[in-house]
PDB file of C-alpha atoms in Angstrom:
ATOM      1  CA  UNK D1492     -58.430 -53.747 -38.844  1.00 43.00           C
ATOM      2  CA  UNK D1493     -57.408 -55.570 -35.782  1.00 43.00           C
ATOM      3  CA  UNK D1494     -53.956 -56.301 -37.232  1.00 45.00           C
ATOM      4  CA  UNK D1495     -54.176 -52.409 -37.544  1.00 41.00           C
ATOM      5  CA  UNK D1496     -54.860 -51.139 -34.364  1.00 42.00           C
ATOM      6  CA  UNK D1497     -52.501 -54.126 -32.779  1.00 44.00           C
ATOM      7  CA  UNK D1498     -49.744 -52.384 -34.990  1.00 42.00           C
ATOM      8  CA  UNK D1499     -50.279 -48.904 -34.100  1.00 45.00           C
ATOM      9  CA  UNK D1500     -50.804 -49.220 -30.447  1.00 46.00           C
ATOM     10  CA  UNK D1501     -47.321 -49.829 -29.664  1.00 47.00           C
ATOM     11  CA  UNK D1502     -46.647 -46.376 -31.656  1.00 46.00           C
ATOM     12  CA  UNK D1503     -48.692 -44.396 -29.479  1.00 45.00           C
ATOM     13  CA  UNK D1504     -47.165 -45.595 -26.187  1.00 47.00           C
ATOM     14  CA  UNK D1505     -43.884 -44.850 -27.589  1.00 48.00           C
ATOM     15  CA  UNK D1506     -44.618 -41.443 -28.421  1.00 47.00           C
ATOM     16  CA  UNK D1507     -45.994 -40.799 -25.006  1.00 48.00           C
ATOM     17  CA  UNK D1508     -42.610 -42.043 -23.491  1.00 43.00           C
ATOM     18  CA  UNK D1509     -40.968 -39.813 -25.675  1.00 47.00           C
ATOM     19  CA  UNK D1510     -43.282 -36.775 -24.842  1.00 42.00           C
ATOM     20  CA  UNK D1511     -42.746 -37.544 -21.582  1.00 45.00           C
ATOM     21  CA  UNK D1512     -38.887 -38.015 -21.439  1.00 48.00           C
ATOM     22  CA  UNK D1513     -38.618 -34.728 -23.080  1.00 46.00           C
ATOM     23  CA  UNK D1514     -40.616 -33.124 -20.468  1.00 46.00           C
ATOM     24  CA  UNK D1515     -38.551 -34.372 -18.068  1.00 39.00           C
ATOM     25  CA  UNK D1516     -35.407 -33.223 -19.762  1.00 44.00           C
ATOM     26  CA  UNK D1517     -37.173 -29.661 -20.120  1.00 42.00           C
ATOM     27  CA  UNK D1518     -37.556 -29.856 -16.003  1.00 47.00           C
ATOM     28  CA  UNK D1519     -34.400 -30.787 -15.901  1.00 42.00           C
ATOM     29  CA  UNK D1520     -32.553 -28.153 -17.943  1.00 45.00           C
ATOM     30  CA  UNK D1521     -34.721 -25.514 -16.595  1.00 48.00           C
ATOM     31  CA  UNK D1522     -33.470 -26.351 -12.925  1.00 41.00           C
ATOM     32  CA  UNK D1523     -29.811 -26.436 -14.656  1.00 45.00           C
ATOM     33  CA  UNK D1524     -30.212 -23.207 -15.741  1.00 38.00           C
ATOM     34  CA  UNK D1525     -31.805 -22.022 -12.848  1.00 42.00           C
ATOM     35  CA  UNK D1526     -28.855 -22.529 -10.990  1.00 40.00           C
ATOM     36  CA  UNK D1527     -26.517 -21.250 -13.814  1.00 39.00           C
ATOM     37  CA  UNK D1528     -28.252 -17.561 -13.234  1.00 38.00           C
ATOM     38  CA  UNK D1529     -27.875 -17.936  -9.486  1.00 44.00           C
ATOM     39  CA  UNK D1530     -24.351 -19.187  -9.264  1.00 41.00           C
ATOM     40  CA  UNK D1531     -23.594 -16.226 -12.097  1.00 40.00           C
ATOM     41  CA  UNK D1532     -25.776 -13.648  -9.928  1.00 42.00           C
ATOM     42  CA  UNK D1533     -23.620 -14.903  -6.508  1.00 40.00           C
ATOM     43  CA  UNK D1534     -20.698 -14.601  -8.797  1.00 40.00           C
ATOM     44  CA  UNK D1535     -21.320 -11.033 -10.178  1.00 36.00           C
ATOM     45  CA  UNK D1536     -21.643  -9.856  -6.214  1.00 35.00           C
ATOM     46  CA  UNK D1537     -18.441 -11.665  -5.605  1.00 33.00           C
ATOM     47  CA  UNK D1538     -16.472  -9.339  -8.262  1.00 33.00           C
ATOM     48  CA  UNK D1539     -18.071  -6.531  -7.095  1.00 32.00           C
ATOM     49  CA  UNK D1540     -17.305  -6.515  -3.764  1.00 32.00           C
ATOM     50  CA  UNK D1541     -13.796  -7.361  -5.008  1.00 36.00           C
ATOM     51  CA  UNK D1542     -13.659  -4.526  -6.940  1.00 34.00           C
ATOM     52  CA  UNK D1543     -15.089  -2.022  -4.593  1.00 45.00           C
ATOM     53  CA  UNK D1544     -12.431  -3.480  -1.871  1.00 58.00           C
ATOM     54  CA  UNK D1545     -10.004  -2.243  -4.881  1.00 74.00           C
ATOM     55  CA  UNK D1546     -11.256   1.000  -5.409  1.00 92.00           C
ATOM     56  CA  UNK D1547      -8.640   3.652  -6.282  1.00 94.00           C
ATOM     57  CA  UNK D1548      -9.168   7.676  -6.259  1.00 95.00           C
ATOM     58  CA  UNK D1549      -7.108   9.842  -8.715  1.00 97.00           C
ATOM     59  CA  UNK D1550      -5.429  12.641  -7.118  1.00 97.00           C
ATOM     60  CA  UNK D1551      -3.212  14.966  -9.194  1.00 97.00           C
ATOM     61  CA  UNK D1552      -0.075  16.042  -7.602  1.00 97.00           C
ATOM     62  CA  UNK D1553       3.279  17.754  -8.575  1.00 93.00           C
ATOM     63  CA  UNK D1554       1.907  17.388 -12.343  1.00 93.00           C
ATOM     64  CA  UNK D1555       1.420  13.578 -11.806  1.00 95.00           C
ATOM     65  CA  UNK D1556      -1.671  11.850 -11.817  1.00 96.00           C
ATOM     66  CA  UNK D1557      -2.149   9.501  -8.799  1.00 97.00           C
ATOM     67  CA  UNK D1558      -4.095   5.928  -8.808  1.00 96.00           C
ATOM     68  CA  UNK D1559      -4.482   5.428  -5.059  1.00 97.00           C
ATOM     69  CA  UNK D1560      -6.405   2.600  -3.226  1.00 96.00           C
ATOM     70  CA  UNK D1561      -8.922   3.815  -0.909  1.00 95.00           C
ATOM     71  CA  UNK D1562      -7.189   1.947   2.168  1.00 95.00           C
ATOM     72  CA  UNK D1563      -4.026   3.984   1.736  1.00 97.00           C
ATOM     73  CA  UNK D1564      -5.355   7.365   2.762  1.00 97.00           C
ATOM     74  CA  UNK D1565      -4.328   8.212   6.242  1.00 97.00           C
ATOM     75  CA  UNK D1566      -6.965  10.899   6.402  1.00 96.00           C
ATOM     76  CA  UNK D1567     -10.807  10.080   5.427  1.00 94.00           C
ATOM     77  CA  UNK D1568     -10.866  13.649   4.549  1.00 95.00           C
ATOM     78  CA  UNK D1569      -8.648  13.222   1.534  1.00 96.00           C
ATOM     79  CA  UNK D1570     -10.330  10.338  -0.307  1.00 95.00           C
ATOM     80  CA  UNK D1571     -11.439  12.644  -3.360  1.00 94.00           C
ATOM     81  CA  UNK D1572     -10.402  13.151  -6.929  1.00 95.00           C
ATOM     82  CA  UNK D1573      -8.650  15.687  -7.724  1.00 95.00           C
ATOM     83  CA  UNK D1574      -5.881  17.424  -7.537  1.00 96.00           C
ATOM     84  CA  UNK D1575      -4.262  18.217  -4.070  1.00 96.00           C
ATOM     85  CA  UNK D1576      -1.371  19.714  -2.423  1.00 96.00           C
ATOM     86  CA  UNK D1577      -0.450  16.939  -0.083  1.00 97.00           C
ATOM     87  CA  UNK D1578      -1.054  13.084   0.535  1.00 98.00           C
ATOM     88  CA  UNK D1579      -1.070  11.709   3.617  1.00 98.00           C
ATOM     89  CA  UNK D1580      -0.806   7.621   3.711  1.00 98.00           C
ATOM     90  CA  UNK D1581       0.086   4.818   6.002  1.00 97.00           C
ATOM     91  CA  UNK D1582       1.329   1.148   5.592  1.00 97.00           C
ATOM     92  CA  UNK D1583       1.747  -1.499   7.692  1.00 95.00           C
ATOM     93  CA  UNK D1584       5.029  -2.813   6.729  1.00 95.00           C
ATOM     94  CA  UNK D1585       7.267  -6.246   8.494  1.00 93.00           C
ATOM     95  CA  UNK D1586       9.727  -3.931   9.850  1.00 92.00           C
ATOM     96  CA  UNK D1587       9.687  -4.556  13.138  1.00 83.00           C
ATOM     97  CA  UNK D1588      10.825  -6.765  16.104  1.00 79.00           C
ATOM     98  CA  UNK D1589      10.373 -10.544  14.445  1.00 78.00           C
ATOM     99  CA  UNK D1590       8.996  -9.440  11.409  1.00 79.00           C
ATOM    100  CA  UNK D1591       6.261  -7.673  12.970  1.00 86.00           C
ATOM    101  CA  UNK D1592       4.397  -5.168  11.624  1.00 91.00           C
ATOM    102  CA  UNK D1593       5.125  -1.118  12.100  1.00 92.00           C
ATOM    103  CA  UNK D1594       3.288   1.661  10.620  1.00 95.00           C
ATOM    104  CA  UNK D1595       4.499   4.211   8.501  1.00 97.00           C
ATOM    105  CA  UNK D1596       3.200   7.196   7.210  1.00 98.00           C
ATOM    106  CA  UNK D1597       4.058   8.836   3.726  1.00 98.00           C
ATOM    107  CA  UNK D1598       3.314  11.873   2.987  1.00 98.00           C
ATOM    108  CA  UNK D1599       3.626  12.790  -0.646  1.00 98.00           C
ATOM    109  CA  UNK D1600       4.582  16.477  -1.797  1.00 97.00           C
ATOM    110  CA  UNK D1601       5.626  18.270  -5.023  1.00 97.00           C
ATOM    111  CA  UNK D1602       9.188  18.436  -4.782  1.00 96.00           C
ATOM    112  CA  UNK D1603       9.591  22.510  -4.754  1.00 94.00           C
ATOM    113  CA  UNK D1604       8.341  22.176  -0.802  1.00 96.00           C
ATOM    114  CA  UNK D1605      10.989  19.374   0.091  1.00 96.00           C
ATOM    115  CA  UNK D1606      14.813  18.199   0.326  1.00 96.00           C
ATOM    116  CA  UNK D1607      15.793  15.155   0.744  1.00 97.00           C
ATOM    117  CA  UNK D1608      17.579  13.685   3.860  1.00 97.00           C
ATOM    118  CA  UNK D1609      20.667  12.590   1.636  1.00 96.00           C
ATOM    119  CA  UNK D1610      21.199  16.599   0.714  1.00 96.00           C
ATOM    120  CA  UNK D1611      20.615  17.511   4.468  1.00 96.00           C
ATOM    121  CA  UNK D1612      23.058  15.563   5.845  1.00 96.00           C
ATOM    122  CA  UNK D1613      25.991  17.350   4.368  1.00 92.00           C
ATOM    123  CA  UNK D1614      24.615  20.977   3.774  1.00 93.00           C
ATOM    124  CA  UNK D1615      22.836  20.714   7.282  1.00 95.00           C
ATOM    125  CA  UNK D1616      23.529  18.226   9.763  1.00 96.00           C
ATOM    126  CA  UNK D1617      26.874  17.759   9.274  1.00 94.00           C
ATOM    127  CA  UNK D1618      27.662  20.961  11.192  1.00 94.00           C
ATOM    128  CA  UNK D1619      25.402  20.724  13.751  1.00 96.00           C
ATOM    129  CA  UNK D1620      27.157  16.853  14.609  1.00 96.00           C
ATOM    130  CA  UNK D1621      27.902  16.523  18.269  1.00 95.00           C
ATOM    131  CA  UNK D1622      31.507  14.925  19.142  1.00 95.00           C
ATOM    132  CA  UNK D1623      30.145  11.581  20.547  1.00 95.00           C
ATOM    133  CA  UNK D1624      29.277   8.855  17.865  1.00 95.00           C
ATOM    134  CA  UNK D1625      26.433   6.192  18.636  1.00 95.00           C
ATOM    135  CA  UNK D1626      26.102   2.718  17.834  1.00 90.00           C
ATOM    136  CA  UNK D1627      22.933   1.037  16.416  1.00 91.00           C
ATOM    137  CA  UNK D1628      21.661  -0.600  13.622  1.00 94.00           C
ATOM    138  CA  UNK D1629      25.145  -2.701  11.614  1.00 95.00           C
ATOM    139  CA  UNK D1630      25.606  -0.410   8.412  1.00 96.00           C
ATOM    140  CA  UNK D1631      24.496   2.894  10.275  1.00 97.00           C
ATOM    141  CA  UNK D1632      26.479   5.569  12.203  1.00 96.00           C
ATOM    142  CA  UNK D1633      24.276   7.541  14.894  1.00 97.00           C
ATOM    143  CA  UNK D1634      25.408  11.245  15.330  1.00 97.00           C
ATOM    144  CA  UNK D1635      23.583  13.467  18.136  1.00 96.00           C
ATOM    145  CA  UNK D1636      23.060  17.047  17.068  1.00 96.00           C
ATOM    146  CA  UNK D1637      23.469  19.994  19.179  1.00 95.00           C
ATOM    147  CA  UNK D1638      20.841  21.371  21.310  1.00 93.00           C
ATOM    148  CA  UNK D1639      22.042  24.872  20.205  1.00 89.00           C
ATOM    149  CA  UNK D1640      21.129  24.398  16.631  1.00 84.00           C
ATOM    150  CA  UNK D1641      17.582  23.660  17.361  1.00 89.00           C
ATOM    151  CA  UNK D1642      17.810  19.816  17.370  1.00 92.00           C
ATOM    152  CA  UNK D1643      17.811  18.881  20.964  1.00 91.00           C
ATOM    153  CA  UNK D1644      17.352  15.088  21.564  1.00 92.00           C
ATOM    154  CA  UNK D1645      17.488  14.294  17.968  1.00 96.00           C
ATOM    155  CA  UNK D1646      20.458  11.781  16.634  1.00 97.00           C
ATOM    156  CA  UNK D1647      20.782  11.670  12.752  1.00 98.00           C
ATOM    157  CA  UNK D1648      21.441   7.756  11.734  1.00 98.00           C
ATOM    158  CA  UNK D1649      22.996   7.465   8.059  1.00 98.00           C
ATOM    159  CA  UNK D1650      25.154   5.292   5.807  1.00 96.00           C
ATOM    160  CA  UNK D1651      28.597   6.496   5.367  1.00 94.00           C
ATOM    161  CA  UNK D1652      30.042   4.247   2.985  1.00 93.00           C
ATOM    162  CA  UNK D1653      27.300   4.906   0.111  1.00 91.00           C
ATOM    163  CA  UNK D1654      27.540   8.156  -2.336  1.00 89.00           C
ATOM    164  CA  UNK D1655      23.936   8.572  -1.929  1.00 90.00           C
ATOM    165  CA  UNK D1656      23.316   7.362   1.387  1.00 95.00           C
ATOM    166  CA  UNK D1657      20.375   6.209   3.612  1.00 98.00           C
ATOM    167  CA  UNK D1658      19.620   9.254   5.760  1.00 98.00           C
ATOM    168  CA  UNK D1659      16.925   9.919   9.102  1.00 98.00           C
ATOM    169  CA  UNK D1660      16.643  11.685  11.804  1.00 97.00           C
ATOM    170  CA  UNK D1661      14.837  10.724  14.811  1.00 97.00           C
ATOM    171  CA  UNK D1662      13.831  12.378  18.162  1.00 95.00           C
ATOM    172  CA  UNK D1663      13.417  11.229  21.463  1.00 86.00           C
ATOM    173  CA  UNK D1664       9.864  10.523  22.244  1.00 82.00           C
ATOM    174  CA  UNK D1665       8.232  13.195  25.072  1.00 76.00           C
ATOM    175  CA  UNK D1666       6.652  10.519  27.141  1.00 70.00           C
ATOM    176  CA  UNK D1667       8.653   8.089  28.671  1.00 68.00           C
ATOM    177  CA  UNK D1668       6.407   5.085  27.106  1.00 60.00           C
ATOM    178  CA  UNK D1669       6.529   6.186  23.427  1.00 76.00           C
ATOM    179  CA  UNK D1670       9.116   5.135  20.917  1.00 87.00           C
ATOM    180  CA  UNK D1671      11.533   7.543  19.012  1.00 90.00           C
ATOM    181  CA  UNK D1672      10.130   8.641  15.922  1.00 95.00           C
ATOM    182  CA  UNK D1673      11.932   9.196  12.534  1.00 97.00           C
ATOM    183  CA  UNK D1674      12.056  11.105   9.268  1.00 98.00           C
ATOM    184  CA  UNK D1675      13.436  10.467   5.890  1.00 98.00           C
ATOM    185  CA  UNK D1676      12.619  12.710   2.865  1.00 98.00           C
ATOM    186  CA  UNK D1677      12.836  11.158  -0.583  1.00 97.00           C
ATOM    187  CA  UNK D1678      12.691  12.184  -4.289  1.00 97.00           C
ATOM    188  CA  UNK D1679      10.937   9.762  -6.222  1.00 96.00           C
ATOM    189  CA  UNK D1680       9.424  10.947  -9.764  1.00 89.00           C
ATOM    190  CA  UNK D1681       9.766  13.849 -11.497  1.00 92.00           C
ATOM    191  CA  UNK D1682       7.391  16.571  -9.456  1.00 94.00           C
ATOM    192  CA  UNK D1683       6.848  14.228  -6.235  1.00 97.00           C
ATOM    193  CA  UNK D1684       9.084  14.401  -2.983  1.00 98.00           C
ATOM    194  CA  UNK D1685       7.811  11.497   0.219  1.00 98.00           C
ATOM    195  CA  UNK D1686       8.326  12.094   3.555  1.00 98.00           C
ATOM    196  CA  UNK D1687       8.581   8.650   5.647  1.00 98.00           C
ATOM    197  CA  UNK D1688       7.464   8.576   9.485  1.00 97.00           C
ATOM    198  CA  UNK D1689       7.992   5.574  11.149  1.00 96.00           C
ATOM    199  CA  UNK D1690       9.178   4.576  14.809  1.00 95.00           C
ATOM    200  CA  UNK D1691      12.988   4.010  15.406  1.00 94.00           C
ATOM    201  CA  UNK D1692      13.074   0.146  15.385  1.00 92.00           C
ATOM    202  CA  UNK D1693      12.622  -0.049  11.794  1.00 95.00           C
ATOM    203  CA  UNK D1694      15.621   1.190  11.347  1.00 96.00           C
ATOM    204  CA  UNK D1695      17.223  -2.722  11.617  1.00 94.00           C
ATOM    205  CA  UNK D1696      15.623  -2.822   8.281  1.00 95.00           C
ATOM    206  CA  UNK D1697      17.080   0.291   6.629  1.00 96.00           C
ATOM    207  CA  UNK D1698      18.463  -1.559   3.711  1.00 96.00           C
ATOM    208  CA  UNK D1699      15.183  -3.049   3.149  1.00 94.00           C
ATOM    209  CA  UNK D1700      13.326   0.126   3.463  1.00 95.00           C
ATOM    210  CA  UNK D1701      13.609   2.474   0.448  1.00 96.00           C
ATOM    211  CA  UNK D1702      13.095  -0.734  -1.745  1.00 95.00           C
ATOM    212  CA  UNK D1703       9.640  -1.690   0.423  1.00 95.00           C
ATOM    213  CA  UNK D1704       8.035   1.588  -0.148  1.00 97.00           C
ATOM    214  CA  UNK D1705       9.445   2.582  -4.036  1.00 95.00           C
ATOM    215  CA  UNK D1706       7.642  -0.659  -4.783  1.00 95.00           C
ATOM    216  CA  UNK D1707       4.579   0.152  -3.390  1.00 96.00           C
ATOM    217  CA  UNK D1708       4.743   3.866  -4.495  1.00 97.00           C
ATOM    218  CA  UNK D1709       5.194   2.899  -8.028  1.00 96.00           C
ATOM    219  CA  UNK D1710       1.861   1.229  -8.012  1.00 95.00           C
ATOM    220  CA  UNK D1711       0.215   4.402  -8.325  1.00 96.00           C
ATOM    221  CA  UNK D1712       2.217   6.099 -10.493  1.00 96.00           C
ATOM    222  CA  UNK D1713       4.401   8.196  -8.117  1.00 96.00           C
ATOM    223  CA  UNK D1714       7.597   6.900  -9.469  1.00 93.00           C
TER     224      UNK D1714
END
């Protein structure tokens, strides 16, 4: 019976150190998953945010259905779905001095209430040129137009060697401080007309420029 007890007593200890190892290991993986549903929990709040920074609006215009980020909108006021008559939006884009940034506006329209600069320049402008021929950006001729015809201090700047050229016309600023602002009306897709409103120095980058914004424009569908 000794023999017996001698025997077994070893057997008991071992199952306590296995009782108690798997305890441990229970702690253990408890803690492990403990952090698991935290790290997934920060992660989850993580995306979301992400996503909410990416939130886009749908906005119906000239028969097209717009995906726009929030952070385009120029105006608060139009950050709704739905479908609207006009889109007003700003970028920040590298075209000015050195790279640096410039804003310009875009404001979308169905294409029944614009023309684009390109059509203007010879059904329009063209006759209201002034004699006197400016020089500017390389690639770009400056023509002033005449008071007379309603365009005092403005000075259309377009491409003449290009069968559909790179049109805008800018006007002098009123105060003395500002910079000359332009205009450049687009087609892009079918429906939707853009209407570009940036200062005069980005003009350096008018080869760059139509390219810039089509890109960005045909992220939401307006292409």
């Amino acid at each position: 019976m000794a023999g017996e007890a001698q025997v077994h007593r070893p057997h008991h200890h071992s199952i306590g150190f296995n009782l108690a190892g798997i305890a441990v290991l229970l702690a253990l993986a408890g803690i492990g998953v403990a952090y698991l549903i935290d790290a997934a929990g920060r992660g989850a709040r993580t995306q979301a945010h992400r996503l909410d920074s990416e939130t886009t609006l749908t906005r119906t215009l000239g028969g097209r259905d717009l995906e726009i980020p929030l952070s385009w909108f120029r105006y608060e006021e139009q950050r709704i779905e739905g479908f609207a008559k006009q889109i007003d939006l700003r970028f920040e884009l590298p075209f000015g001095v050195d790279g640096h940034s410039e804003p310009v506006d875009v404001t979308l329209l169905p294409r029944s209430r614009a023309r684009p600069s390109a059509a203007l320049l010879d059904g329009v402008y063209l006759h209201q040129f002034m004699p006197e021929q400016l020089s500017g950006p390389p690639g770009l001729v400056g023509k002033p137009l005449r008071a007379d015809g309603g365009y005092a201090d403005e000075v259309v700047w377009y491409d003449p060697l290009s069968a559909e050229p790179f049109v805008a016309k800018c006007s002098k600023p009123i105060a003395l401080a500002a910079t000359s602002q332009c205009l450049r009306t687009v087609y892009l897709g079918p429906g939707v007309a853009a209407v570009y409103a940036f200062p005069e120095p980005a003009l350096q980058h008018w080869r760059d420029f139509d390219a810039e914004l089509t890109t960005r424009l045909g992220q939401i569908g307006a292409l």
